[in-house]
Coordinates of C-alpha atoms in Angstrom, one line a residue:
Chain A
M1 CA -1.3 37.8 -17.0
T2 CA -4.0 39.8 -15.3
I3 CA -7.7 39.1 -15.5
S4 CA -9.9 41.8 -14.1
A5 CA -13.0 40.9 -12.1
S6 CA -15.3 42.3 -14.7
D7 CA -13.9 39.9 -17.3
V8 CA -14.6 36.9 -15.2
S9 CA -18.0 37.9 -14.1
A10 CA -19.0 38.9 -17.7
S11 CA -18.3 35.5 -19.2
P12 CA -20.8 32.8 -18.3
P13 CA -19.3 29.5 -17.0
R14 CA -18.1 27.8 -20.2
R15 CA -19.2 24.4 -21.2
R16 CA -15.9 22.8 -22.2
S17 CA -17.4 19.7 -23.7
K18 CA -16.7 21.0 -27.2
Y19 CA -13.3 19.3 -26.9
T20 CA -13.5 15.6 -27.6
L21 CA -10.4 14.6 -29.4
A22 CA -7.9 15.9 -26.8
P23 CA -9.3 14.3 -23.7
L24 CA -9.8 11.1 -25.7
V25 CA -6.2 11.0 -26.7
L26 CA -5.2 11.7 -23.2
I27 CA -7.1 8.8 -21.6
A28 CA -6.6 6.4 -24.5
A29 CA -3.8 4.4 -22.9
N30 CA -5.6 3.9 -19.7
V31 CA -8.9 3.0 -21.5
V32 CA -7.0 0.2 -23.3
L33 CA -5.3 -1.0 -20.1
F34 CA -8.6 -0.9 -18.3
A35 CA -10.3 -3.0 -21.0
L36 CA -7.4 -5.5 -21.2
F37 CA -6.5 -6.0 -17.6
F38 CA -9.7 -5.3 -15.8
V39 CA -12.8 -5.8 -17.9
W40 CA -11.5 -8.8 -19.8
P41 CA -10.3 -10.7 -16.7
A42 CA -13.5 -9.9 -14.9
V43 CA -15.6 -11.3 -17.7
I44 CA -13.7 -14.5 -18.4
G45 CA -13.3 -15.0 -14.6
L46 CA -17.0 -15.0 -14.3
V47 CA -17.4 -17.3 -17.3
Y48 CA -14.7 -19.8 -16.3
S49 CA -16.1 -19.9 -12.7
F50 CA -19.0 -22.0 -14.2
T51 CA -16.6 -24.4 -16.0
N52 CA -14.1 -27.0 -15.0
Y53 CA -11.3 -25.3 -16.9
T54 CA -7.8 -26.3 -15.9
G55 CA -5.9 -23.7 -17.8
V56 CA -5.2 -25.9 -20.8
G57 CA -7.3 -28.0 -23.2
V58 CA -11.0 -28.4 -23.4
F59 CA -13.4 -27.6 -20.6
Q60 CA -17.0 -28.4 -19.8
W61 CA -19.8 -26.2 -18.5
V62 CA -20.5 -27.3 -14.9
G63 CA -23.0 -24.7 -13.9
L64 CA -22.9 -23.9 -10.2
D65 CA -20.8 -27.0 -9.2
N66 CA -17.7 -24.9 -8.4
Y67 CA -19.7 -22.7 -6.1
R68 CA -21.4 -25.7 -4.5
N69 CA -18.1 -27.5 -3.9
L70 CA -16.6 -24.3 -2.6
F71 CA -19.3 -23.9 0.0
G72 CA -19.0 -27.5 0.8
D73 CA -15.2 -27.3 1.3
S74 CA -14.2 -27.1 4.9
T75 CA -10.7 -25.8 3.8
F76 CA -12.4 -22.8 2.2
Y77 CA -14.3 -22.1 5.3
D78 CA -11.1 -22.3 7.4
A79 CA -9.4 -19.9 5.0
L80 CA -12.4 -17.5 5.1
S81 CA -12.8 -17.5 8.9
R82 CA -9.1 -17.1 9.4
T83 CA -9.0 -14.2 7.0
L84 CA -11.9 -12.5 8.8
L85 CA -10.2 -13.1 12.2
Y86 CA -6.9 -11.7 10.9
T87 CA -8.8 -8.6 9.5
V88 CA -10.7 -8.1 12.8
L89 CA -7.4 -8.2 14.7
F90 CA -5.3 -6.2 12.3
V91 CA -7.6 -3.2 11.5
P92 CA -8.1 -1.9 15.1
L93 CA -4.5 -2.5 16.1
N94 CA -3.1 -0.7 13.1
F95 CA -5.7 2.1 13.6
A96 CA -4.8 2.6 17.2
L97 CA -1.0 2.5 16.7
S98 CA -1.1 4.9 13.7
L99 CA -3.4 7.3 15.4
L100 CA -1.1 7.3 18.5
A101 CA 2.0 7.8 16.4
A102 CA 0.3 10.6 14.3
N103 CA -0.8 12.5 17.5
L104 CA 2.6 12.2 19.1
V105 CA 4.4 13.3 15.9
V106 CA 2.2 16.5 15.5
S107 CA 2.2 17.2 19.2
K108 CA 3.9 20.5 19.9
H109 CA 5.3 19.1 23.1
A110 CA 7.1 16.1 21.7
K111 CA 10.8 16.6 21.0
G112 CA 12.5 15.0 18.0
A113 CA 9.3 14.4 16.2
S114 CA 10.7 14.6 12.7
V115 CA 13.3 11.9 13.4
A116 CA 10.6 9.7 14.9
R117 CA 8.4 10.2 11.9
V118 CA 11.1 8.7 9.7
I119 CA 11.5 5.7 12.0
F120 CA 7.8 5.0 11.9
F121 CA 7.8 5.3 8.2
I122 CA 10.7 3.0 7.3
P123 CA 8.9 -0.3 7.9
W124 CA 6.4 0.7 5.1
L125 CA 9.3 0.8 2.6
L126 CA 10.1 -2.8 3.3
S127 CA 8.5 -5.4 1.1
P128 CA 5.9 -7.7 2.7
I129 CA 8.3 -10.6 2.0
V130 CA 11.2 -8.9 3.8
V131 CA 8.8 -8.0 6.7
G132 CA 7.9 -11.6 7.0
V133 CA 11.5 -12.7 7.0
L134 CA 12.4 -10.0 9.6
W135 CA 9.6 -11.0 12.0
R136 CA 10.4 -14.7 11.5
W137 CA 14.0 -13.9 12.6
L138 CA 12.7 -11.9 15.6
F139 CA 10.2 -14.5 16.8
G140 CA 12.1 -17.7 16.1
E141 CA 11.3 -20.2 18.8
N142 CA 14.8 -21.3 19.7
F143 CA 16.9 -18.5 18.2
G144 CA 14.7 -15.4 18.1
L145 CA 15.5 -12.2 20.0
V146 CA 12.0 -12.1 21.6
N147 CA 12.1 -15.5 23.2
Y148 CA 15.7 -14.8 24.3
V149 CA 14.5 -11.8 26.1
I150 CA 11.5 -13.6 27.6
E151 CA 13.9 -16.4 28.9
K152 CA 16.3 -13.8 30.3
L153 CA 13.3 -12.4 32.2
G154 CA 12.6 -15.8 33.6
G155 CA 9.8 -17.0 31.2
G156 CA 9.7 -20.1 29.1
A157 CA 10.1 -20.3 25.3
V158 CA 6.9 -19.2 23.7
P159 CA 5.8 -21.3 20.7
W160 CA 5.5 -18.5 18.2
Q161 CA 5.8 -20.7 15.2
S162 CA 4.2 -24.0 16.2
N163 CA 1.0 -22.6 17.8
A164 CA -1.5 -21.5 15.1
D165 CA -3.0 -18.6 17.1
L166 CA 0.3 -17.2 18.3
S167 CA 1.6 -17.5 14.7
L168 CA -1.4 -15.5 13.5
L169 CA -0.8 -12.9 16.2
V170 CA 2.8 -12.4 15.0
V171 CA 1.6 -11.7 11.5
V172 CA -0.9 -9.3 12.9
M173 CA 1.8 -7.5 14.7
A174 CA 4.2 -7.6 11.7
A175 CA 1.5 -6.2 9.4
S176 CA 0.4 -3.5 11.8
W177 CA 4.1 -2.5 12.2
M178 CA 4.5 -2.4 8.4
W179 CA 1.4 -0.3 7.7
T180 CA 1.7 2.2 10.5
G181 CA 3.9 4.6 8.5
F182 CA 1.4 5.0 5.7
T183 CA -1.7 5.2 7.8
M184 CA 0.1 7.7 10.1
L185 CA 0.7 10.0 7.2
L186 CA -3.1 10.0 6.4
F187 CA -3.9 10.8 10.0
I188 CA -1.2 13.6 10.2
A189 CA -2.7 15.3 7.2
A190 CA -6.1 15.1 8.8
I191 CA -5.0 16.3 12.2
K192 CA -3.2 19.3 10.7
N193 CA -6.4 20.3 9.0
V194 CA -8.3 20.7 12.3
P195 CA -8.6 24.5 12.9
V196 CA -6.3 25.5 15.8
S197 CA -9.0 27.8 17.2
Y198 CA -11.1 24.7 18.3
Y199 CA -8.2 23.6 20.5
E200 CA -7.7 27.1 21.8
A201 CA -11.4 27.4 22.7
A202 CA -11.3 24.0 24.4
S203 CA -8.3 24.8 26.5
L204 CA -9.9 28.1 27.6
D205 CA -12.8 26.0 28.8
G206 CA -10.3 23.9 30.7
A207 CA -10.3 20.7 28.6
G208 CA -7.2 18.6 29.0
P209 CA -5.3 17.0 26.2
W210 CA -7.3 13.7 26.5
R211 CA -10.6 15.5 26.4
Q212 CA -9.5 17.6 23.5
F213 CA -8.5 14.5 21.6
I214 CA -11.9 12.8 22.2
S215 CA -14.1 15.8 21.7
I216 CA -12.2 17.6 18.9
T217 CA -9.6 15.5 17.1
L218 CA -11.6 12.3 16.7
P219 CA -14.8 13.9 15.3
S220 CA -12.8 16.2 13.0
I221 CA -10.8 13.4 11.4
A222 CA -13.8 11.0 11.0
P223 CA -13.7 11.1 7.2
T224 CA -10.1 10.0 7.2
S225 CA -10.8 7.4 9.8
F226 CA -13.4 5.9 7.6
I227 CA -11.0 5.8 4.6
V228 CA -8.3 4.2 6.8
I229 CA -10.7 1.5 8.0
L230 CA -11.9 0.8 4.5
L231 CA -8.4 0.6 3.0
N232 CA -7.0 -1.5 5.8
T233 CA -9.9 -3.9 5.6
I234 CA -9.3 -4.5 1.9
N235 CA -5.6 -4.8 2.5
A236 CA -6.1 -7.3 5.2
M237 CA -8.5 -9.4 3.2
K238 CA -6.0 -9.9 0.5
E239 CA -2.9 -10.4 2.6
Y240 CA -0.6 -13.1 1.3
P241 CA 3.2 -12.4 1.1
V242 CA 3.7 -11.6 4.8
F243 CA 2.2 -15.0 5.7
V244 CA 4.2 -16.8 3.1
A245 CA 7.5 -15.4 4.3
L246 CA 6.7 -15.5 8.0
N247 CA 5.2 -19.0 8.5
N248 CA 4.2 -20.1 5.0
G249 CA 0.5 -20.1 6.1
G250 CA 1.4 -22.5 8.9
P251 CA 1.8 -24.3 11.1
G252 CA 0.5 -26.9 8.7
S253 CA -2.2 -25.1 6.7
S254 CA -3.9 -23.4 9.7
N255 CA -3.1 -19.9 8.6
N256 CA -3.8 -20.2 4.9
L257 CA -5.8 -17.1 4.1
L258 CA -8.1 -16.7 1.1
V259 CA -5.6 -15.5 -1.4
Q260 CA -3.3 -18.3 -0.6
Y261 CA -6.3 -20.7 -1.0
I262 CA -7.0 -19.3 -4.4
Y263 CA -3.3 -19.5 -5.3
E264 CA -3.0 -23.1 -4.2
T265 CA -6.1 -24.4 -5.9
G266 CA -5.7 -22.4 -9.1
F267 CA -2.0 -22.7 -9.7
K268 CA -0.7 -25.6 -7.8
R269 CA -3.6 -27.9 -8.6
G270 CA -4.5 -26.3 -11.9
Q271 CA -8.2 -25.8 -11.1
I272 CA -8.6 -22.5 -12.8
G273 CA -12.4 -22.7 -13.0
Y274 CA -12.6 -23.5 -9.3
A275 CA -10.1 -20.8 -8.4
S276 CA -12.1 -18.3 -10.4
A277 CA -15.2 -19.1 -8.4
A278 CA -13.2 -18.6 -5.2
S279 CA -11.9 -15.3 -6.6
F280 CA -15.4 -14.2 -7.3
V281 CA -16.5 -15.0 -3.8
L282 CA -13.6 -12.9 -2.4
M283 CA -14.6 -10.1 -4.7
L284 CA -18.2 -10.2 -3.5
I285 CA -17.0 -10.1 0.1
L286 CA -14.8 -7.1 -0.5
M287 CA -17.6 -5.3 -2.2
A288 CA -20.0 -6.2 0.6
V289 CA -17.4 -4.9 3.1
A290 CA -17.0 -1.6 1.2
I291 CA -20.8 -1.1 0.8
I292 CA -21.5 -1.9 4.5
Q293 CA -18.8 0.6 5.6
L294 CA -20.2 3.2 3.2
I295 CA -23.7 2.8 4.6
V296 CA -22.5 3.0 8.2
N297 CA -20.5 6.0 7.3
R298 CA -23.6 7.7 5.8
R299 CA -25.6 6.9 8.9
V300 CA -22.9 8.3 11.2
E301 CA -22.6 11.5 9.2
N302 CA -26.3 12.1 9.0
R303 CA -26.8 11.7 12.7
Chain B
M1 CA -17.6 10.6 0.0
T2 CA -18.0 14.3 -0.7
T3 CA -15.3 16.5 -2.1
T4 CA -15.8 18.8 0.8
D5 CA -13.7 16.8 3.2
M6 CA -10.7 17.1 0.9
P7 CA -8.0 19.4 2.2
R8 CA -7.2 22.0 -0.3
P9 CA -3.4 22.3 -0.4
L10 CA -3.4 26.1 -0.1
D11 CA -5.7 25.8 2.9
A12 CA -3.6 23.2 4.5
D13 CA -0.5 25.3 4.1
A14 CA -2.1 28.3 5.7
K15 CA -3.2 26.2 8.6
Q16 CA 0.1 24.6 9.1
A17 CA 1.7 28.0 9.2
V18 CA -0.8 28.9 11.9
S19 CA -0.3 25.7 13.8
R20 CA 3.4 26.3 14.0
K21 CA 2.5 29.4 15.9
R22 CA 0.2 27.7 18.4
P23 CA 0.3 29.6 21.6
Q24 CA 1.8 27.8 24.5
N25 CA -1.0 26.4 26.7
A26 CA -1.1 28.7 29.7
A27 CA -2.6 26.0 31.9
G28 CA 0.2 23.5 31.4
G29 CA 3.8 24.7 31.4
G30 CA 5.6 23.6 28.2
F31 CA 8.2 21.5 30.1
R32 CA 5.7 19.7 32.2
R33 CA 3.8 18.6 29.1
A34 CA 6.8 17.9 27.0
V35 CA 8.2 15.1 29.2
P36 CA 5.3 12.6 28.9
A37 CA 4.7 13.4 25.3
T38 CA 8.4 13.0 24.3
T39 CA 8.8 9.9 26.4
L40 CA 5.8 8.2 24.9
L41 CA 6.9 9.2 21.4
W42 CA 10.4 7.7 21.8
I43 CA 9.2 4.5 23.5
L44 CA 7.0 3.9 20.5
A45 CA 9.7 4.9 18.1
C46 CA 12.2 2.5 19.7
L47 CA 9.6 -0.3 19.4
Y48 CA 9.3 0.5 15.7
G49 CA 13.0 1.0 15.1
L50 CA 14.4 -2.0 17.0
P51 CA 13.2 -4.8 14.7
V52 CA 15.0 -3.2 11.7
L53 CA 18.1 -2.4 13.8
W54 CA 18.3 -5.9 15.1
F55 CA 17.8 -7.3 11.6
I56 CA 20.6 -5.1 10.1
L57 CA 23.0 -5.8 12.9
S58 CA 22.3 -9.5 12.6
S59 CA 23.1 -9.4 8.9
L60 CA 26.6 -8.1 9.8
K61 CA 27.4 -11.1 12.0
P62 CA 29.4 -14.0 10.5
A63 CA 27.3 -17.1 10.0
S64 CA 28.9 -18.9 12.9
D65 CA 27.9 -16.2 15.4
L66 CA 24.2 -15.9 14.3
F67 CA 22.9 -18.4 16.8
S68 CA 25.6 -18.2 19.5
Y69 CA 24.3 -17.6 23.0
P70 CA 24.2 -15.2 24.7
L71 CA 22.8 -13.1 21.8
T72 CA 24.6 -9.8 21.3
L73 CA 23.0 -6.7 19.8
V74 CA 26.3 -5.5 18.3
P75 CA 28.3 -8.0 16.2
H76 CA 31.7 -8.9 17.7
H77 CA 33.3 -9.5 14.4
P78 CA 31.3 -7.4 11.9
T79 CA 31.6 -8.8 8.4
L80 CA 30.1 -8.4 5.0
S81 CA 30.4 -12.1 4.2
G82 CA 26.6 -12.7 4.4
Y83 CA 26.1 -10.0 1.7
L84 CA 28.9 -11.3 -0.5
T85 CA 27.6 -14.9 -0.4
A86 CA 24.0 -13.7 -1.1
W87 CA 25.2 -11.5 -4.0
R88 CA 27.1 -14.3 -5.6
S89 CA 24.7 -17.1 -4.9
A90 CA 21.6 -18.1 -6.9
N91 CA 21.7 -15.3 -9.5
F92 CA 20.9 -12.7 -7.0
S93 CA 22.6 -9.9 -8.9
Q94 CA 20.6 -11.0 -12.0
Y95 CA 17.4 -10.7 -9.9
F96 CA 18.5 -7.3 -8.8
I97 CA 19.0 -6.1 -12.4
N98 CA 15.6 -7.7 -13.5
T99 CA 13.8 -5.9 -10.7
A100 CA 15.4 -2.6 -11.5
I101 CA 14.4 -2.9 -15.2
V102 CA 10.8 -3.8 -14.3
C103 CA 10.6 -1.0 -11.7
V104 CA 12.0 1.8 -13.9
I105 CA 9.9 0.9 -17.0
T106 CA 6.7 0.5 -15.0
T107 CA 7.3 3.7 -13.1
I108 CA 7.9 5.8 -16.3
L109 CA 4.8 4.4 -17.9
T110 CA 2.7 4.8 -14.8
V111 CA 3.7 8.4 -14.3
G112 CA 3.1 9.3 -18.0
V113 CA -0.3 7.6 -18.3
S114 CA -1.6 8.8 -14.9
C115 CA -0.6 12.4 -15.7
C116 CA -2.5 12.3 -19.0
T117 CA -5.6 10.7 -17.4
G118 CA -5.5 13.0 -14.4
Y119 CA -5.4 16.1 -16.6
A120 CA -8.3 14.9 -18.8
L121 CA -10.4 14.2 -15.7
A122 CA -9.7 17.5 -14.1
K123 CA -9.9 19.9 -17.0
Y124 CA -12.6 18.5 -19.4
D125 CA -16.2 17.8 -18.5
N126 CA -17.4 15.3 -21.0
K127 CA -20.0 12.8 -19.9
W128 CA -17.9 9.8 -20.8
L129 CA -15.0 11.1 -18.7
K130 CA -17.3 11.0 -15.7
V131 CA -18.1 7.4 -16.6
F132 CA -14.4 6.5 -16.9
F133 CA -13.7 8.1 -13.6
V134 CA -16.1 5.7 -12.0
C135 CA -14.4 2.8 -13.9
I136 CA -11.1 3.8 -12.5
L137 CA -12.6 3.9 -9.0
A138 CA -13.9 0.4 -9.6
T139 CA -10.4 -0.9 -10.1
T140 CA -9.6 -0.1 -6.5
M141 CA -12.3 -2.6 -5.5
L142 CA -10.8 -5.4 -7.5
P143 CA -7.1 -5.8 -6.7
S144 CA -5.1 -8.1 -8.9
E145 CA -4.8 -10.6 -6.1
V146 CA -8.6 -11.1 -6.4
M147 CA -8.5 -11.8 -10.1
L148 CA -5.4 -13.9 -10.0
A149 CA -6.6 -16.8 -12.2
P150 CA -8.4 -14.8 -14.9
E151 CA -5.8 -12.1 -15.1
F152 CA -3.2 -14.8 -15.6
L153 CA -5.2 -16.3 -18.5
V154 CA -5.5 -12.8 -20.1
V155 CA -1.8 -12.2 -19.9
R156 CA -1.1 -15.7 -21.3
N157 CA -3.6 -15.1 -24.2
L158 CA -1.8 -11.9 -25.0
G159 CA 1.4 -13.9 -25.4
L160 CA 3.1 -12.1 -22.5
Y161 CA 3.6 -15.1 -20.2
N162 CA 7.2 -15.3 -18.9
S163 CA 8.1 -11.9 -20.2
F164 CA 8.8 -8.6 -18.3
A165 CA 5.9 -7.0 -20.3
G166 CA 3.5 -9.4 -18.5
I167 CA 4.5 -8.0 -15.2
I168 CA 4.8 -4.4 -16.4
L169 CA 1.6 -3.7 -18.4
P170 CA -1.1 -4.9 -15.9
A171 CA 0.5 -2.7 -13.3
V172 CA 0.5 0.6 -15.2
L173 CA -3.1 1.6 -14.6
T174 CA -3.4 2.8 -11.0
A175 CA -6.3 4.7 -9.5
T176 CA -4.1 6.3 -6.9
G177 CA -1.9 7.8 -9.6
C178 CA -4.8 9.1 -11.7
F179 CA -6.5 10.7 -8.7
M180 CA -3.3 12.3 -7.5
F181 CA -2.8 14.1 -10.8
R182 CA -6.5 14.9 -11.0
Q183 CA -6.4 16.4 -7.6
F184 CA -3.4 18.5 -8.5
F185 CA -4.8 19.7 -11.9
L186 CA -8.0 20.8 -10.2
T187 CA -5.9 23.3 -8.2
V188 CA -4.5 24.8 -11.4
P189 CA -6.6 27.8 -12.4
D190 CA -8.8 27.2 -15.5
E191 CA -7.8 30.8 -16.6
L192 CA -4.4 29.5 -17.4
V193 CA -5.8 27.0 -19.9
E194 CA -8.2 29.6 -21.3
A195 CA -5.4 32.2 -21.7
A196 CA -3.3 29.7 -23.6
R197 CA -6.3 28.8 -25.8
I198 CA -6.9 32.5 -26.6
D199 CA -3.3 32.7 -27.7
G200 CA -4.1 29.9 -30.1
A201 CA -2.3 27.0 -28.5
R202 CA -3.6 23.6 -29.3
E203 CA -5.1 21.5 -26.5
L204 CA -2.3 18.9 -26.4
A205 CA 0.3 21.5 -26.7
I206 CA -1.1 23.3 -23.6
F207 CA -0.9 20.0 -21.7
A208 CA 2.6 19.2 -22.8
R209 CA 4.2 22.6 -22.6
I210 CA 2.4 24.1 -19.6
M211 CA 0.7 21.5 -17.5
V212 CA 3.3 18.7 -17.5
P213 CA 6.1 21.0 -16.3
L214 CA 3.8 22.3 -13.6
S215 CA 3.1 18.8 -12.2
R216 CA 6.7 17.9 -11.6
P217 CA 6.3 17.5 -7.8
I218 CA 3.4 15.1 -8.2
M219 CA 5.3 13.2 -10.8
L220 CA 8.2 12.7 -8.4
T221 CA 5.8 11.6 -5.6
L222 CA 4.0 9.1 -7.8
A223 CA 7.3 7.9 -9.2
I224 CA 8.6 7.1 -5.8
L225 CA 5.4 5.4 -4.8
S226 CA 5.2 3.4 -8.0
F227 CA 8.8 2.3 -7.7
Q228 CA 8.2 1.1 -4.2
W229 CA 5.1 -0.9 -5.2
R230 CA 6.8 -2.6 -8.0
W231 CA 10.0 -3.3 -6.1
N232 CA 8.0 -5.0 -3.4
D233 CA 5.6 -7.0 -5.7
Y234 CA 5.7 -10.7 -5.1
I235 CA 2.7 -12.7 -6.1
W236 CA 2.2 -11.4 -9.6
P237 CA 5.9 -11.8 -10.8
L238 CA 5.8 -15.3 -9.1
L239 CA 2.9 -16.3 -11.4
M240 CA 4.1 -14.6 -14.5
L241 CA 7.7 -15.9 -14.6
N242 CA 9.0 -19.4 -14.8
D243 CA 12.4 -18.7 -16.2
P244 CA 14.8 -18.3 -13.2
N245 CA 16.9 -15.9 -15.2
K246 CA 13.9 -13.4 -15.1
F247 CA 13.1 -13.7 -11.4
T248 CA 12.8 -10.6 -9.3
V249 CA 14.4 -10.0 -5.9
Q250 CA 11.4 -10.8 -3.9
I251 CA 11.0 -14.2 -5.5
G252 CA 14.7 -14.8 -4.9
I253 CA 14.3 -14.0 -1.2
Q254 CA 11.2 -16.1 -0.8
S255 CA 13.0 -19.1 -2.5
I256 CA 15.6 -18.9 0.3
V257 CA 12.9 -18.9 2.9
G258 CA 11.1 -21.8 1.2
A259 CA 14.1 -24.0 1.3
Q260 CA 14.2 -27.0 3.7
N261 CA 17.0 -25.6 5.8
I262 CA 17.0 -21.8 5.8
N263 CA 20.4 -20.4 5.3
W264 CA 19.9 -17.4 7.6
S265 CA 23.2 -15.8 6.8
V266 CA 22.4 -15.6 3.1
L267 CA 18.8 -14.7 3.8
L268 CA 19.6 -11.8 6.1
G269 CA 22.2 -10.5 3.6
A270 CA 19.9 -10.8 0.6
S271 CA 17.0 -9.1 2.5
V272 CA 19.1 -6.2 3.6
I273 CA 20.5 -5.7 0.1
S274 CA 16.9 -5.6 -1.2
M275 CA 16.0 -2.9 1.3
I276 CA 18.9 -0.6 0.3
P277 CA 17.5 1.0 -2.9
L278 CA 14.2 2.0 -1.4
I279 CA 15.6 3.4 1.8
A280 CA 18.1 5.4 -0.2
I281 CA 15.4 6.8 -2.5
F282 CA 13.3 7.6 0.5
L283 CA 16.0 9.4 2.4
V284 CA 16.9 11.5 -0.7
F285 CA 13.3 12.4 -1.6
Q286 CA 11.8 12.3 1.9
R287 CA 10.0 15.6 1.4
Y288 CA 8.0 14.3 -1.5
V289 CA 7.0 11.1 0.2
M290 CA 6.1 12.7 3.5
S291 CA 4.0 15.4 1.8
A292 CA 0.2 15.2 2.3
D293 CA -0.2 14.7 -1.4
I294 CA 0.0 11.0 -0.9
N295 CA -3.6 11.0 0.2
A296 CA -4.9 13.2 -2.6
G297 CA -5.6 10.0 -4.6
L298 CA -7.2 8.3 -1.7
K299 CA -9.3 11.1 -0.5
D300 CA -11.8 11.2 -3.3

């Protein structure tokens, strides 16, 4: 099939909107799914959040009571602040580890990079539940490998499970470890897209590898960095299974994050209306996070 | 986000070809630079690989040796008893079959539906398609975890509670899948479609006969991703199912963890068994997973 240049230039850009039926048929399934499992839940979630619905039977309109109770509930604040703390710890750690792994894997000096890449990637294949179990096994206080090694080196047993902050730290490490492979892939693709001539010019000017990384790699991959931070923030805000399997949100309820709070109130105590209100607050937080990051990204790009 | 920062596949290939031919840096000899880079890479790789290795080796120890001091990395008396006990206990084989059924059906539906949507978004320019594009984008902001309670009510109202359909259907629409296909079909020349139209082919026939076969690599990539997502799902199946005969693997594992006294031997065995399918799929189809196409959906 050959199309000569004259053919192409002669025909004006065609408006293809004369086709209606075909694209409609093609997207029909997703439109139905979108309406059923996205629009409908969003609407009834909003409606029920103003009621005292328990999932069965009759319910009453309670106005803003759910929201009032929510903001008066210290447990909710604990879950919210713990979620934010977890996010603030997880996002930079995962970012740094993934970027380091990506740079080492694409480095022309590192040997065995393709095998290492697979090793970095395998944790991402494991389910969050299994990751939780695995790190629970690793960081067991009186049977785990980590404390065993620490004691061999002459330290005392570290209370990984019974201290709330250390327990959170283990989850942060576990989640960073799990997500590295995926984030690393995004970074690898971005780094490979940086024109080689930039690096050549820089090394002619006598810039070392560190300087090249700071002055060329980092600015070039900024769009990807932004996406990584956005995705990871959203992922962190809705983390639940890793906590459940690693320490069950414990010790006690000190590491119950937002999704666990919603789950416990909505499904264990049957307060669907109240849980819907909590869901909505989480949604608003996620939207706010995304919008703030978009604005910051715009600012940075326009500078 | 603009579309300008999206790597065009052809472009990327060309650059990769160039990058393989990067000239050796004259200032630093290859060997002098290779040692620190390689060392650092492998220290990091060991840190990442050790937890999994320790986990798998532990699962091969007999229950009596799991906690015996001093801890040994390599099991003295390797045994599969942990796996066998796990497989026989608590319906685990049933969970395995359930998860496989859910994963396969969801994956097939996800790939099919995403392929259709992606093609429509890439090759037609109706106004309402642009609106729908934004709608799909919006779904990324509202993950199902956020809409737990209302989504549960919807599925219950549809009469799908405690059925596999209740787990499968809400998971079929994925923004990542639609955008991956859209990204791919944007790279397919419009002339191909035009030529087929001139030959008198109908729109849907063009899609089915020409475009679907072309997109096989993307199909495989999304299929692997989708399989992995669904295999690892936990919270949604947990809410949707109350019949133990329908439980999935992840619920089974978590129920062992949630017990008063954790049976570590069974737990390790069950966990390792649950890892096997995904790792096997990954090792076979590595090329597709590791390809940069994964971010096509996310880079919009």
